[in-house]
Short mmCIF file of C-alpha atoms in Angstrom, two decimals:
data_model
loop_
_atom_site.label_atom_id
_atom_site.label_comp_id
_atom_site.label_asym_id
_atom_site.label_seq_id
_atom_site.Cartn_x
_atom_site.Cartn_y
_atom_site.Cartn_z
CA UNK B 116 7.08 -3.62 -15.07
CA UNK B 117 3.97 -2.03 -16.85
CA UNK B 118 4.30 1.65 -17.51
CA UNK B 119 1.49 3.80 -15.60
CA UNK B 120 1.16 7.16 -14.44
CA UNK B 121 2.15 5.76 -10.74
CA UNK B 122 5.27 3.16 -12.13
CA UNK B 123 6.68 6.77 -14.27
CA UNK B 124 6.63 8.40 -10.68
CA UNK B 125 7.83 5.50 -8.47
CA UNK B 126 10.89 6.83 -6.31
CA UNK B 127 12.65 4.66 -3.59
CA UNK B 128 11.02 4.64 -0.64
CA UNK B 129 12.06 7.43 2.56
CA UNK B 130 11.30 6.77 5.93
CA UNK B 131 9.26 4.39 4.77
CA UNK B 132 8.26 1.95 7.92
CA UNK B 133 10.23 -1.67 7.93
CA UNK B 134 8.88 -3.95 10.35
CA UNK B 135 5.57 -4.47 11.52
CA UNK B 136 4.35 -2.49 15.14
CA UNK B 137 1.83 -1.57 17.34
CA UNK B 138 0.33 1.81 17.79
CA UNK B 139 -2.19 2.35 19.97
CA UNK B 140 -5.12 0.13 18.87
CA UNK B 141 -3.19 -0.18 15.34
CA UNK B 142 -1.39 -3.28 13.98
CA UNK B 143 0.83 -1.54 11.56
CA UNK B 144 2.30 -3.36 8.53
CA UNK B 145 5.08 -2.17 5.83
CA UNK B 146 3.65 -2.23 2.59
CA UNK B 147 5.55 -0.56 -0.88
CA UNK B 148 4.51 -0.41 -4.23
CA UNK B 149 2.61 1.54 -6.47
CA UNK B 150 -1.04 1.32 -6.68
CA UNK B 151 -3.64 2.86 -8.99
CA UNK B 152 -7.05 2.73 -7.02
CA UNK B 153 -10.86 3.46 -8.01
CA UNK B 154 -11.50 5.02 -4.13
CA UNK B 155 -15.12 6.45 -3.04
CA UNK B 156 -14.85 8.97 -0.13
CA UNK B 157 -16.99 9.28 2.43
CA UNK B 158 -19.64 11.76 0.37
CA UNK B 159 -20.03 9.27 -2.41
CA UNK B 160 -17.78 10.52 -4.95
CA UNK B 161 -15.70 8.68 -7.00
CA UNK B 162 -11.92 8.78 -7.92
CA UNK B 163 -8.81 7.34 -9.15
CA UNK B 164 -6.09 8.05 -6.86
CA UNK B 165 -2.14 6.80 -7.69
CA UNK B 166 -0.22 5.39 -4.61
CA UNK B 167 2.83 4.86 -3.39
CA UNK B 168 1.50 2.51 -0.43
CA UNK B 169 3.71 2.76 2.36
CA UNK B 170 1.89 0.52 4.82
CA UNK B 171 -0.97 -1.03 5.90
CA UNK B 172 -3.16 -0.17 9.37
CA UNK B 173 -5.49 -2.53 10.66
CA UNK B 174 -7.89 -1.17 13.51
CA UNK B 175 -10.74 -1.67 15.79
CA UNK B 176 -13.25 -1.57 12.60
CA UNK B 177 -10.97 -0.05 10.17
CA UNK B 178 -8.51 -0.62 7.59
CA UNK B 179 -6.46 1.64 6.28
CA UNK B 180 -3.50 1.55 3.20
CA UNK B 181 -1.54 4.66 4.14
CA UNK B 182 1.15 6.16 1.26
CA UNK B 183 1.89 9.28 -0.85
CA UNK B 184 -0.87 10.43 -3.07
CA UNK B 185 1.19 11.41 -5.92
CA UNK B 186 -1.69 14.25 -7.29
CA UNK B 187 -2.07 15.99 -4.25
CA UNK B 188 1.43 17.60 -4.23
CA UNK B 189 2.65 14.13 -2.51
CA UNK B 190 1.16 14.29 0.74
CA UNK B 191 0.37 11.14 2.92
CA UNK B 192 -3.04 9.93 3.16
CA UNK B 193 -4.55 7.01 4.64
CA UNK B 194 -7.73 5.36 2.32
CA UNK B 195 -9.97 3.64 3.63
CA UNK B 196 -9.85 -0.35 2.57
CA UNK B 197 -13.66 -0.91 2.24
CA UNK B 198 -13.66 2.55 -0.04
CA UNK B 199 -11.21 1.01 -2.40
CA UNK B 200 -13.24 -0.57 -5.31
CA UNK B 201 -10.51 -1.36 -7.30
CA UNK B 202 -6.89 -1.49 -7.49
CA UNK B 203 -4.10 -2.11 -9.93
CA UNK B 204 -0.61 -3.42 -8.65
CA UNK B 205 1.53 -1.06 -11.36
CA UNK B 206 4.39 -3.17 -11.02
CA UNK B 207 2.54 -6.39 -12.73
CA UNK B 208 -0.60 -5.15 -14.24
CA UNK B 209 -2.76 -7.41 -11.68
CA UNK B 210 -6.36 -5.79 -11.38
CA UNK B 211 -7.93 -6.89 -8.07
CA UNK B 212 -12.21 -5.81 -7.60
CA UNK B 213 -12.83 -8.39 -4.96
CA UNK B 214 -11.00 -9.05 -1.33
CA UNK B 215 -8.97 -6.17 -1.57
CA UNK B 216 -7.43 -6.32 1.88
CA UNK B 217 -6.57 -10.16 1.13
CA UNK B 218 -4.94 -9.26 -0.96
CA UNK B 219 -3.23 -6.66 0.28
CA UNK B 220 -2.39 -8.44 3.56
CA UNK B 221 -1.03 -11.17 1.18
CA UNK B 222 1.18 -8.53 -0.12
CA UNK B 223 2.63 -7.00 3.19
CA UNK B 224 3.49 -10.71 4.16
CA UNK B 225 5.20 -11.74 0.79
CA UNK B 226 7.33 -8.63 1.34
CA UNK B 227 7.80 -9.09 5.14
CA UNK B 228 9.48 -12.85 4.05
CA UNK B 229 11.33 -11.24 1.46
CA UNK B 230 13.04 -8.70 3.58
CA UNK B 231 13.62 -11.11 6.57
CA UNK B 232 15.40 -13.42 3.57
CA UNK B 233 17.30 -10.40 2.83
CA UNK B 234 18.82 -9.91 6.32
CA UNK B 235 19.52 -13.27 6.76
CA UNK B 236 21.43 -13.42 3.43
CA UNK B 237 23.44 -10.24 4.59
CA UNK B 238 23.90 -11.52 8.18
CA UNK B 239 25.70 -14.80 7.07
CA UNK B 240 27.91 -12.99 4.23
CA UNK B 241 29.04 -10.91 7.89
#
């Protein structure tokens, strides 16, 4: 694991969402890990913002990677996907600039397999 500002402050995940749902016009997908993004709000201004992503809403128009903003006294937020200019995946170092939310579908999928592995594995030893 690289060491970054988020990695230092990763904690295990509470209440964090397991399994993919439907809210409203949402399709809501688990997502974990911590992320270090280069995020423009809606005024222009740029940031870097330290995540611990918690899932992953895609709307009607919008996508959204909700988690704990770890400099705002650790409140949830939801950022915007097209704000995110760049992000860095603090558990392997991997930069990403270009097709962002591939990439972080891609994620939320891998982890969705891995967890569904997981439950099998425990069902069978039951």
């Amino acid at each position: 694991m690289v060491s970054t500002l988020a990695t230092s402050l990763l904690r295990p995940a509470r209440n964090a969402p397991v399994e993919e749902r439907i809210e409203g016009n949402w399709h809501v997908y688990p997502l974990e890990g911590a992320l270090e993004l280069d995020y423009v709000d809606q005024a222009g201004n740029a940031s870097r913002r330290w995540v611990l992503a918690r899932e992953l809403k895609v709307g009607p128009g919008k996508m959204l990677l909700g988690g704990i903003d770890i400099l705002t006294e650790d409140s949830y937020r939801g950022f915007r996907v097209d704000r995110i200019q760049r992000l860095e995946d603090a558990e392997t170092g991997l930069e990403v600039e270009h097709n962002i939310l591939d990439w972080l579908m891609k994620r939320a999928e891998q982890q969705a397999k891995a967890r569904r592995k997981s439950l099998a594995r425990a069902q069978a030893r039951a």
